[in-house]
Amino acid sequence: MADWKIKRQVLRAASICMVLFGILAVYVIYLSTWEADDLAHNPLNMRSAAARSDIVRGSILSSDGKVLAETEDGGRRVYPFGSVMAAVTGYNGEQIGSAGIEGHANQALLGLTGDMSRLGPLAQLLQSDRGNDVRLTIDSRVQQAAFSGLGNRRGAVVVLDAETGAVLAMVSSPSYDPNDIESNWKNLSQQEDSPLLNRTVQGLYPPGSTIKPMIADAALTDGVTNEAEIFDCTGVLDVGGGHTIRESHGEVHGRLNLRQAVTESCNVTFGTLGMRLGDSKLKKAFERFGFDKEIGEEILMTKSHFPAFGTLSAGDQAQTAIGQSALLVTPMHMALLADTFAHGGIIMKPYLVQEVVTPGGTVVQEAKPSAWLKATTPQMAALIDSYMEDVVTKGTGTAAQVSGVRVTGKTGTAENAAGKDHAWFIGSAQLPARKIVFAVIVENAGGGGTEAAPVARRIIQSLM
């Protein structure tokens, strides 16, 4: 009897051990399949940290062959362009981890493929003693022009290839020097002007009048106006409840159609259209243009902040249509809005990594341009694009004109409760070799036509 009790207890213990082993096996399988990619690419992965001490980290290169980051013989990571490229390269440090391309392409720079990163210690038998090089889409000339154009002012610039989505420039100011970021980390993280914030994809701003091309598209698409309608701008729009919307500097545009309203950036016209569209159609327009979406991969873009659609007053609807109220967007997304109208209604997915190349010269990863969204029809895109061309030829964006180049644009002067207005300019330029789109914001600078448009002009000239 006693023997049977002992055998039963042993059997029970063995059964419990088998169940626990089965749970452990299932968990290991789960980690090595569904969670493998996230764990392998996590900057806190200690296996990657250990590998760094044995592998010479690969270089980061621009599209025109300039070295943006490399490892010296002594193992020190250096950034030849310093603060100019910081928003792109990010940084890599033992104590602070990694960010930017240094973080996103960490495995590639260590020479680990996705499959190898799952092999644990076995990967060390297969990997080279030098990581792969990562070639970006960034054009060093455009990046330098954008950085110089902003100067010491706070703001951001995004420049994309309109046909492919390739990121040609991504500048955030103020910036930091990744060469000495670890020693300056405490000081940088405490500065009020937030140099560690990548304003191109993480900064949220009211778009001001740069949102008006999208509102024009929505108003025409949903039939709340047409090209022939004449609006009467007296300089003031009554939005109910004792509230009004006024034109900047007390302007009175008089009688004008939609094309002229975009050219002159008429608040009365677009406030009127916002109230006609109402909450549901405004919300639908923002969703159609992807403002509620993330991009992912190497473009970690913050989602837009919307007003509480469904509860807006007529005044809030009007304010939203002129890029104010609670609406906040990133410069990257405004460049994508410009791409909609420059690229036939299709928004291309932005990307930074062009290719990954092994020390032996073999390309193991190459980007393939892809469409992100179809936001509007080709016919509507062409119409709004022509409106935006008028903005540059005879409207508020003449400071962006470049001789011999077709430039389109939309200026914006966004009210800022914390200080002076932000200056915006978005648009496109048809160059001999490529078509580009861009978004420029200069914080607390005033008018978009006088402060942001000249930065775009400088960028266009850098590509000629």
Short mmCIF file of C-alpha atoms in Angstrom, two decimals:
data_model
loop_
_atom_site.label_atom_id
_atom_site.label_comp_id
_atom_site.label_asym_id
_atom_site.label_seq_id
_atom_site.Cartn_x
_atom_site.Cartn_y
_atom_site.Cartn_z
CA MET A 1 0.00 0.00 0.00
CA ALA A 2 2.83 2.38 0.94
CA ASP A 3 4.63 1.55 -2.33
CA TRP A 4 1.53 2.47 -4.30
CA LYS A 5 1.26 5.82 -2.50
CA ILE A 6 4.91 6.57 -3.28
CA LYS A 7 4.46 5.61 -6.92
CA ARG A 8 1.35 7.77 -7.17
CA GLN A 9 3.21 10.76 -5.71
CA VAL A 10 6.11 10.20 -8.11
CA LEU A 11 3.67 9.94 -11.02
CA ARG A 12 1.94 13.15 -9.92
CA ALA A 13 5.26 14.99 -9.62
CA ALA A 14 6.36 13.69 -13.02
CA SER A 15 3.07 14.82 -14.53
CA ILE A 16 3.47 18.30 -13.06
CA CYS A 17 7.03 18.48 -14.40
CA MET A 18 5.86 17.42 -17.85
CA VAL A 19 3.11 20.09 -17.83
CA LEU A 20 5.60 22.75 -16.74
CA PHE A 21 8.07 21.58 -19.38
CA GLY A 22 5.31 21.74 -22.00
CA ILE A 23 4.42 25.30 -20.94
CA LEU A 24 8.11 26.27 -21.10
CA ALA A 25 8.45 24.71 -24.56
CA VAL A 26 5.38 26.56 -25.83
CA TYR A 27 6.73 29.83 -24.38
CA VAL A 28 10.15 29.31 -26.01
CA ILE A 29 8.46 28.59 -29.35
CA TYR A 30 6.34 31.74 -28.91
CA LEU A 31 9.42 33.86 -28.21
CA SER A 32 11.36 32.42 -31.15
CA THR A 33 8.52 32.90 -33.64
CA TRP A 34 5.90 35.58 -32.95
CA GLU A 35 8.11 37.75 -30.71
CA ALA A 36 11.44 37.01 -32.40
CA ASP A 37 11.68 40.12 -34.56
CA ASP A 38 10.72 42.53 -31.79
CA LEU A 39 13.16 40.96 -29.33
CA ALA A 40 15.97 40.74 -31.87
CA HIS A 41 15.66 44.42 -32.80
CA ASN A 42 15.08 45.73 -29.29
CA PRO A 43 17.88 48.22 -28.43
CA LEU A 44 17.98 46.73 -24.89
CA ASN A 45 18.74 43.23 -26.20
CA MET A 46 21.90 42.29 -24.28
CA ARG A 47 22.94 39.79 -26.95
CA SER A 48 23.30 42.68 -29.37
CA ALA A 49 25.13 44.68 -26.74
CA ALA A 50 27.59 41.83 -26.21
CA ALA A 51 28.05 41.41 -29.95
CA ARG A 52 29.07 45.07 -30.29
CA SER A 53 32.27 44.40 -28.38
CA ASP A 54 33.33 41.74 -30.90
CA ILE A 55 32.08 43.22 -34.18
CA VAL A 56 33.21 46.35 -35.96
CA ARG A 57 29.95 48.20 -36.50
CA GLY A 58 29.20 48.92 -40.17
CA SER A 59 29.06 52.41 -41.67
CA ILE A 60 26.04 54.54 -42.49
CA LEU A 61 26.30 56.23 -45.89
CA SER A 62 24.29 58.86 -47.76
CA SER A 63 22.86 58.25 -51.22
CA ASP A 64 25.69 60.33 -52.70
CA GLY A 65 28.36 58.24 -50.97
CA LYS A 66 29.20 60.45 -47.98
CA VAL A 67 30.05 58.72 -44.70
CA LEU A 68 27.47 59.66 -42.05
CA ALA A 69 28.67 57.28 -39.32
CA GLU A 70 31.64 54.92 -39.05
CA THR A 71 33.74 53.06 -36.50
CA GLU A 72 37.36 54.14 -36.05
CA ASP A 73 40.23 51.71 -35.48
CA GLY A 74 39.98 52.22 -31.74
CA GLY A 75 36.34 51.23 -31.76
CA ARG A 76 34.97 54.76 -31.31
CA ARG A 77 31.83 55.59 -33.29
CA VAL A 78 32.18 58.90 -35.18
CA TYR A 79 29.74 61.06 -37.10
CA PRO A 80 31.51 63.29 -39.67
CA PHE A 81 28.45 65.53 -40.25
CA GLY A 82 27.75 65.92 -36.53
CA SER A 83 24.56 67.82 -35.74
CA VAL A 84 23.63 68.22 -39.44
CA MET A 85 22.67 64.55 -39.73
CA ALA A 86 21.67 63.83 -36.11
CA ALA A 87 17.93 63.58 -36.91
CA VAL A 88 18.79 60.86 -39.44
CA THR A 89 21.67 58.86 -37.94
CA GLY A 90 20.59 59.15 -34.34
CA TYR A 91 23.24 57.87 -31.94
CA ASN A 92 24.68 54.69 -30.46
CA GLY A 93 26.13 54.54 -26.96
CA GLU A 94 26.88 51.94 -24.32
CA GLN A 95 25.05 53.82 -21.57
CA ILE A 96 22.22 55.47 -23.53
CA GLY A 97 21.33 52.85 -26.13
CA SER A 98 20.58 53.85 -29.70
CA ALA A 99 18.16 55.97 -31.71
CA GLY A 100 17.51 56.91 -35.33
CA ILE A 101 19.02 54.67 -38.00
CA GLU A 102 21.58 53.48 -35.45
CA GLY A 103 18.68 51.96 -33.55
CA HIS A 104 16.47 50.85 -36.43
CA ALA A 105 19.30 49.24 -38.42
CA ASN A 106 21.17 47.94 -35.37
CA GLN A 107 21.10 44.29 -36.47
CA ALA A 108 22.21 45.11 -40.02
CA LEU A 109 25.08 47.27 -38.75
CA LEU A 110 26.19 44.33 -36.60
CA GLY A 111 26.01 41.98 -39.58
CA LEU A 112 23.10 39.98 -38.20
CA THR A 113 20.27 38.99 -40.52
CA GLY A 114 16.80 38.39 -39.16
CA ASP A 115 17.35 34.61 -39.21
CA MET A 116 20.75 34.80 -37.55
CA SER A 117 19.45 37.04 -34.75
CA ARG A 118 17.19 34.17 -33.65
CA LEU A 119 20.03 31.66 -33.32
CA GLY A 120 21.42 33.04 -30.10
CA PRO A 121 25.03 32.01 -29.39
CA LEU A 122 25.14 29.96 -32.61
CA ALA A 123 24.98 33.19 -34.60
CA GLN A 124 28.50 34.04 -33.43
CA LEU A 125 29.82 31.09 -35.46
CA LEU A 126 28.29 32.45 -38.67
CA GLN A 127 28.75 36.19 -38.44
CA SER A 128 31.61 38.28 -39.82
CA ASP A 129 33.90 40.34 -37.60
CA ARG A 130 32.57 43.46 -39.36
CA GLY A 131 28.96 44.53 -39.71
CA ASN A 132 27.16 45.54 -42.86
CA ASP A 133 27.06 49.04 -44.31
CA VAL A 134 23.68 50.77 -44.52
CA ARG A 135 23.17 53.14 -47.45
CA LEU A 136 20.41 55.70 -46.96
CA THR A 137 18.24 57.70 -49.33
CA ILE A 138 19.49 60.95 -47.77
CA ASP A 139 21.20 63.41 -50.14
CA SER A 140 23.91 65.21 -48.18
CA ARG A 141 23.57 68.38 -50.30
CA VAL A 142 19.85 68.67 -49.62
CA GLN A 143 20.32 67.88 -45.93
CA GLN A 144 22.99 70.56 -45.61
CA ALA A 145 20.85 73.11 -47.47
CA ALA A 146 17.87 72.41 -45.20
CA PHE A 147 20.01 72.58 -42.07
CA SER A 148 21.62 75.85 -43.15
CA GLY A 149 18.24 77.26 -44.16
CA LEU A 150 16.86 76.79 -40.66
CA GLY A 151 20.02 78.19 -39.12
CA ASN A 152 19.71 78.71 -35.37
CA ARG A 153 15.92 78.75 -35.48
CA ARG A 154 13.78 75.97 -34.03
CA GLY A 155 11.89 73.93 -36.58
CA ALA A 156 12.01 71.02 -39.01
CA VAL A 157 12.39 70.22 -42.70
CA VAL A 158 11.34 67.09 -44.60
CA VAL A 159 12.16 66.54 -48.28
CA LEU A 160 10.92 63.47 -50.18
CA ASP A 161 11.22 62.10 -53.69
CA ALA A 162 7.63 62.50 -54.92
CA GLU A 163 7.74 59.41 -57.16
CA THR A 164 9.29 56.93 -54.70
CA GLY A 165 8.88 58.26 -51.15
CA ALA A 166 12.66 58.23 -50.58
CA VAL A 167 13.61 60.66 -47.81
CA LEU A 168 16.15 63.12 -49.23
CA ALA A 169 16.45 65.30 -46.13
CA MET A 170 15.19 65.20 -42.56
CA VAL A 171 16.35 68.07 -40.35
CA SER A 172 15.33 68.90 -36.81
CA SER A 173 16.52 72.05 -35.06
CA PRO A 174 17.92 72.56 -32.48
CA SER A 175 20.06 69.52 -32.99
CA TYR A 176 22.84 67.78 -31.05
CA ASP A 177 26.26 66.38 -31.89
CA PRO A 178 26.13 62.56 -31.70
CA ASN A 179 29.94 62.51 -31.39
CA ASP A 180 29.79 63.52 -27.74
CA ILE A 181 26.19 62.78 -26.82
CA GLU A 182 27.00 60.44 -23.93
CA SER A 183 29.07 63.04 -22.11
CA ASN A 184 26.39 65.70 -22.74
CA TRP A 185 23.36 63.48 -22.20
CA LYS A 186 22.24 64.98 -18.88
CA ASN A 187 22.50 68.54 -20.18
CA LEU A 188 20.75 67.71 -23.49
CA SER A 189 17.88 65.87 -21.81
CA GLN A 190 17.17 68.84 -19.53
CA GLN A 191 17.22 71.64 -22.13
CA GLU A 192 13.90 73.44 -22.60
CA ASP A 193 14.23 73.55 -26.41
CA SER A 194 14.34 69.71 -26.56
CA PRO A 195 17.27 69.03 -28.94
CA LEU A 196 16.75 65.27 -28.52
CA LEU A 197 13.23 65.52 -29.96
CA ASN A 198 13.15 64.63 -33.65
CA ARG A 199 10.71 67.32 -34.70
CA THR A 200 10.30 65.90 -38.23
CA VAL A 201 8.36 62.87 -37.02
CA GLN A 202 7.69 63.53 -33.33
CA GLY A 203 6.92 67.26 -33.26
CA LEU A 204 3.20 68.09 -33.29
CA TYR A 205 2.09 71.49 -34.57
CA PRO A 206 -1.10 73.19 -35.76
CA PRO A 207 -0.80 73.13 -39.57
CA GLY A 208 -2.41 76.52 -40.13
CA SER A 209 -3.30 77.30 -43.73
CA THR A 210 -1.18 74.46 -45.14
CA ILE A 211 -4.20 72.21 -44.51
CA LYS A 212 -6.37 74.24 -46.92
CA PRO A 213 -5.49 72.24 -50.08
CA MET A 214 -6.87 69.14 -48.35
CA ILE A 215 -10.01 71.03 -47.29
CA ALA A 216 -10.46 72.23 -50.89
CA ASP A 217 -10.23 68.61 -52.04
CA ALA A 218 -12.75 67.49 -49.41
CA ALA A 219 -15.19 70.30 -50.22
CA LEU A 220 -15.14 69.50 -53.94
CA THR A 221 -15.21 65.73 -53.43
CA ASP A 222 -18.18 65.89 -51.04
CA GLY A 223 -20.01 68.44 -53.16
CA VAL A 224 -20.32 71.24 -50.62
CA THR A 225 -18.92 73.66 -53.21
CA ASN A 226 -17.77 73.76 -56.82
CA GLU A 227 -15.13 75.56 -58.82
CA ALA A 228 -17.56 78.22 -60.01
CA GLU A 229 -18.95 79.29 -56.63
CA ILE A 230 -18.09 82.85 -55.60
CA PHE A 231 -17.39 83.59 -51.94
CA ASP A 232 -17.65 87.08 -50.47
CA CYS A 233 -14.79 87.78 -48.06
CA THR A 234 -15.48 90.83 -45.90
CA GLY A 235 -12.51 89.99 -43.68
CA VAL A 236 -14.70 88.56 -40.91
CA LEU A 237 -16.71 85.31 -40.65
CA ASP A 238 -19.44 84.93 -38.02
CA VAL A 239 -19.29 81.35 -36.70
CA GLY A 240 -22.05 81.74 -34.10
CA GLY A 241 -22.07 82.08 -30.36
CA GLY A 242 -20.65 85.57 -30.60
CA HIS A 243 -17.41 84.27 -32.16
CA THR A 244 -15.76 85.26 -35.43
CA ILE A 245 -12.84 84.25 -37.64
CA ARG A 246 -10.81 87.03 -39.17
CA GLU A 247 -8.30 87.34 -41.99
CA SER A 248 -4.70 87.94 -41.00
CA HIS A 249 -3.59 91.58 -40.91
CA GLY A 250 -7.20 92.69 -41.40
CA GLU A 251 -7.25 91.78 -45.09
CA VAL A 252 -10.46 91.84 -47.14
CA HIS A 253 -10.33 89.61 -50.23
CA GLY A 254 -13.71 90.56 -51.65
CA ARG A 255 -15.36 88.23 -54.18
CA LEU A 256 -13.29 85.16 -55.09
CA ASN A 257 -13.65 81.56 -56.20
CA LEU A 258 -12.02 78.48 -54.63
CA ARG A 259 -8.83 78.73 -56.71
CA GLN A 260 -8.38 82.34 -55.66
CA ALA A 261 -9.20 81.45 -52.05
CA VAL A 262 -6.30 78.97 -51.99
CA THR A 263 -3.99 81.48 -53.69
CA GLU A 264 -4.86 84.24 -51.21
CA SER A 265 -5.26 81.83 -48.25
CA CYS A 266 -8.73 83.16 -47.42
CA ASN A 267 -9.84 82.17 -43.91
CA VAL A 268 -13.43 83.28 -44.50
CA THR A 269 -13.80 80.89 -47.45
CA PHE A 270 -12.27 77.90 -45.72
CA GLY A 271 -14.02 78.56 -42.43
CA THR A 272 -17.27 78.52 -44.39
CA LEU A 273 -16.32 75.23 -46.06
CA GLY A 274 -15.42 73.70 -42.70
CA MET A 275 -18.88 74.44 -41.34
CA ARG A 276 -20.51 73.05 -44.48
CA LEU A 277 -18.48 69.84 -44.26
CA GLY A 278 -19.34 69.31 -40.61
CA ASP A 279 -17.76 66.81 -38.24
CA SER A 280 -18.29 63.58 -40.17
CA LYS A 281 -16.99 64.82 -43.52
CA LEU A 282 -14.04 66.60 -41.92
CA LYS A 283 -13.12 63.42 -40.06
CA LYS A 284 -13.49 61.35 -43.23
CA ALA A 285 -11.14 63.71 -45.09
CA PHE A 286 -8.41 63.48 -42.44
CA GLU A 287 -8.68 59.69 -42.45
CA ARG A 288 -8.61 59.55 -46.26
CA PHE A 289 -5.30 61.42 -46.24
CA GLY A 290 -3.85 59.13 -43.55
CA PHE A 291 -3.64 61.58 -40.67
CA ASP A 292 -4.95 58.88 -38.32
CA LYS A 293 -2.28 56.36 -39.37
CA GLU A 294 1.30 55.44 -38.52
CA ILE A 295 3.97 54.58 -41.09
CA GLY A 296 6.17 52.15 -39.15
CA GLU A 297 9.55 50.61 -39.92
CA GLU A 298 12.28 53.27 -39.90
CA ILE A 299 9.77 56.18 -39.93
CA LEU A 300 8.39 56.18 -36.38
CA MET A 301 5.92 59.02 -36.88
CA THR A 302 3.66 60.28 -34.10
CA LYS A 303 -0.05 60.14 -34.92
CA SER A 304 -1.88 63.41 -35.50
CA HIS A 305 -4.03 64.91 -32.74
CA PHE A 306 -7.61 65.59 -33.81
CA PRO A 307 -10.40 67.72 -32.37
CA ALA A 308 -13.23 65.70 -30.80
CA PHE A 309 -15.13 65.06 -34.02
CA GLY A 310 -18.81 64.48 -33.30
CA THR A 311 -18.94 67.19 -30.65
CA LEU A 312 -17.53 70.22 -32.49
CA SER A 313 -19.29 73.55 -32.59
CA ALA A 314 -19.56 75.45 -35.88
CA GLY A 315 -16.66 77.61 -34.71
CA ASP A 316 -14.44 74.57 -34.08
CA GLN A 317 -15.33 73.17 -37.50
CA ALA A 318 -14.31 76.46 -39.09
CA GLN A 319 -11.10 76.61 -37.04
CA THR A 320 -10.20 73.02 -38.00
CA ALA A 321 -10.63 73.88 -41.68
CA ILE A 322 -8.05 76.66 -41.38
CA GLY A 323 -5.63 74.40 -39.49
CA GLN A 324 -6.28 75.59 -35.96
CA SER A 325 -8.51 74.38 -33.07
CA ALA A 326 -7.06 71.21 -31.47
CA LEU A 327 -5.56 69.90 -34.73
CA LEU A 328 -1.85 68.96 -34.48
CA VAL A 329 0.29 67.26 -37.15
CA THR A 330 3.92 66.34 -37.85
CA PRO A 331 6.09 67.91 -40.57
CA MET A 332 6.53 64.44 -42.11
CA HIS A 333 2.80 64.10 -42.59
CA MET A 334 2.54 67.53 -44.17
CA ALA A 335 5.21 66.48 -46.69
CA LEU A 336 3.03 63.43 -47.43
CA LEU A 337 0.05 65.73 -47.95
CA ALA A 338 2.10 67.64 -50.52
CA ASP A 339 2.97 64.32 -52.16
CA THR A 340 -0.73 63.54 -52.61
CA PHE A 341 -1.24 66.43 -55.00
CA ALA A 342 2.18 66.19 -56.67
CA HIS A 343 1.85 62.46 -57.36
CA GLY A 344 -1.61 62.01 -58.83
CA GLY A 345 -3.47 61.38 -55.58
CA ILE A 346 -1.20 58.52 -54.42
CA ILE A 347 0.92 58.95 -51.29
CA MET A 348 4.16 56.99 -51.49
CA LYS A 349 5.40 55.31 -48.33
CA PRO A 350 8.46 57.23 -47.07
CA TYR A 351 11.64 55.25 -46.39
CA LEU A 352 15.23 55.96 -45.34
CA VAL A 353 17.18 52.74 -45.90
CA GLN A 354 18.04 52.22 -49.58
CA GLU A 355 20.19 49.11 -49.20
CA VAL A 356 22.25 47.00 -46.83
CA VAL A 357 25.65 45.85 -48.14
CA THR A 358 27.95 43.19 -46.65
CA PRO A 359 31.71 43.79 -46.19
CA GLY A 360 32.18 41.73 -49.37
CA GLY A 361 29.96 44.05 -51.39
CA THR A 362 26.85 41.85 -51.58
CA VAL A 363 23.52 43.67 -51.35
CA VAL A 364 21.44 41.69 -48.84
CA GLN A 365 18.56 44.16 -48.56
CA GLU A 366 17.22 46.69 -51.04
CA ALA A 367 14.25 49.02 -50.72
CA LYS A 368 11.34 48.75 -53.10
CA PRO A 369 9.16 51.87 -53.33
CA SER A 370 5.50 51.23 -52.54
CA ALA A 371 2.27 53.20 -52.38
CA TRP A 372 1.04 53.98 -48.88
CA LEU A 373 -2.42 55.38 -49.62
CA LYS A 374 -4.61 56.43 -52.52
CA ALA A 375 -6.00 59.62 -51.02
CA THR A 376 -7.80 61.21 -53.97
CA THR A 377 -8.37 60.89 -57.70
CA PRO A 378 -5.74 61.86 -60.28
CA GLN A 379 -8.10 64.53 -61.65
CA MET A 380 -8.65 66.10 -58.23
CA ALA A 381 -4.94 65.93 -57.41
CA ALA A 382 -4.09 67.74 -60.66
CA LEU A 383 -6.65 70.45 -59.93
CA ILE A 384 -5.40 71.12 -56.38
CA ASP A 385 -1.81 70.97 -57.65
CA SER A 386 -2.64 73.76 -60.10
CA TYR A 387 -4.13 75.81 -57.24
CA MET A 388 -0.86 75.34 -55.33
CA GLU A 389 1.14 76.47 -58.35
CA ASP A 390 -0.82 79.73 -58.31
CA VAL A 391 0.19 80.21 -54.66
CA VAL A 392 3.84 80.38 -55.76
CA THR A 393 3.42 82.28 -59.03
CA LYS A 394 1.09 85.00 -57.77
CA GLY A 395 -0.01 84.32 -54.19
CA THR A 396 1.46 84.12 -50.70
CA GLY A 397 4.36 81.79 -51.66
CA THR A 398 6.29 83.86 -54.22
CA ALA A 399 9.44 83.71 -52.07
CA ALA A 400 9.78 80.02 -53.11
CA GLN A 401 10.06 80.82 -56.81
CA VAL A 402 13.10 79.40 -58.64
CA SER A 403 13.76 80.44 -62.23
CA GLY A 404 13.08 77.64 -64.70
CA VAL A 405 11.47 75.33 -62.12
CA ARG A 406 7.77 74.62 -61.63
CA VAL A 407 7.21 75.06 -57.91
CA THR A 408 3.90 74.54 -56.10
CA GLY A 409 3.17 75.34 -52.50
CA LYS A 410 0.98 76.47 -49.66
CA THR A 411 2.01 78.87 -46.94
CA GLY A 412 0.78 78.68 -43.38
CA THR A 413 0.95 80.92 -40.35
CA ALA A 414 -0.18 78.80 -37.43
CA GLU A 415 -1.32 80.49 -34.24
CA ASN A 416 0.56 79.26 -31.20
CA ALA A 417 -0.86 79.75 -27.71
CA ALA A 418 2.63 79.52 -26.20
CA GLY A 419 4.19 82.32 -28.23
CA LYS A 420 4.70 83.79 -31.68
CA ASP A 421 3.09 82.13 -34.72
CA HIS A 422 4.77 79.18 -36.46
CA ALA A 423 5.74 79.64 -40.12
CA TRP A 424 4.89 76.80 -42.57
CA PHE A 425 5.48 76.06 -46.23
CA ILE A 426 4.68 72.80 -48.03
CA GLY A 427 4.83 72.01 -51.73
CA SER A 428 6.65 70.43 -54.63
CA ALA A 429 9.25 71.20 -57.30
CA GLN A 430 9.71 69.58 -60.70
CA LEU A 431 13.46 69.32 -61.27
CA PRO A 432 15.21 67.93 -64.35
CA ALA A 433 16.18 64.68 -62.64
CA ARG A 434 13.35 64.19 -60.16
CA LYS A 435 10.28 65.67 -58.55
CA ILE A 436 10.46 66.52 -54.87
CA VAL A 437 7.95 67.39 -52.18
CA PHE A 438 8.74 69.13 -48.92
CA ALA A 439 7.46 70.54 -45.65
CA VAL A 440 9.17 73.35 -43.77
CA ILE A 441 8.21 74.68 -40.35
CA VAL A 442 10.03 77.43 -38.49
CA GLU A 443 8.81 77.76 -34.93
CA ASN A 444 7.76 81.16 -33.57
CA ALA A 445 8.95 82.86 -36.77
CA GLY A 446 5.80 84.58 -38.06
CA GLY A 447 4.61 84.38 -41.66
CA GLY A 448 5.10 81.22 -43.71
CA GLY A 449 5.56 83.17 -46.93
CA THR A 450 8.43 85.24 -45.56
CA GLU A 451 10.15 82.77 -43.21
CA ALA A 452 9.53 79.20 -44.43
CA ALA A 453 9.19 79.60 -48.21
CA PRO A 454 12.79 80.90 -48.62
CA VAL A 455 14.07 77.71 -46.93
CA ALA A 456 12.25 75.66 -49.58
CA ARG A 457 13.79 77.81 -52.30
CA ARG A 458 17.26 77.11 -50.92
CA ILE A 459 16.55 73.36 -50.93
CA ILE A 460 15.37 73.43 -54.55
CA GLN A 461 18.49 75.31 -55.60
CA SER A 462 20.71 72.71 -53.88
CA LEU A 463 19.32 70.06 -56.24
CA MET A 464 19.83 72.01 -59.47
#
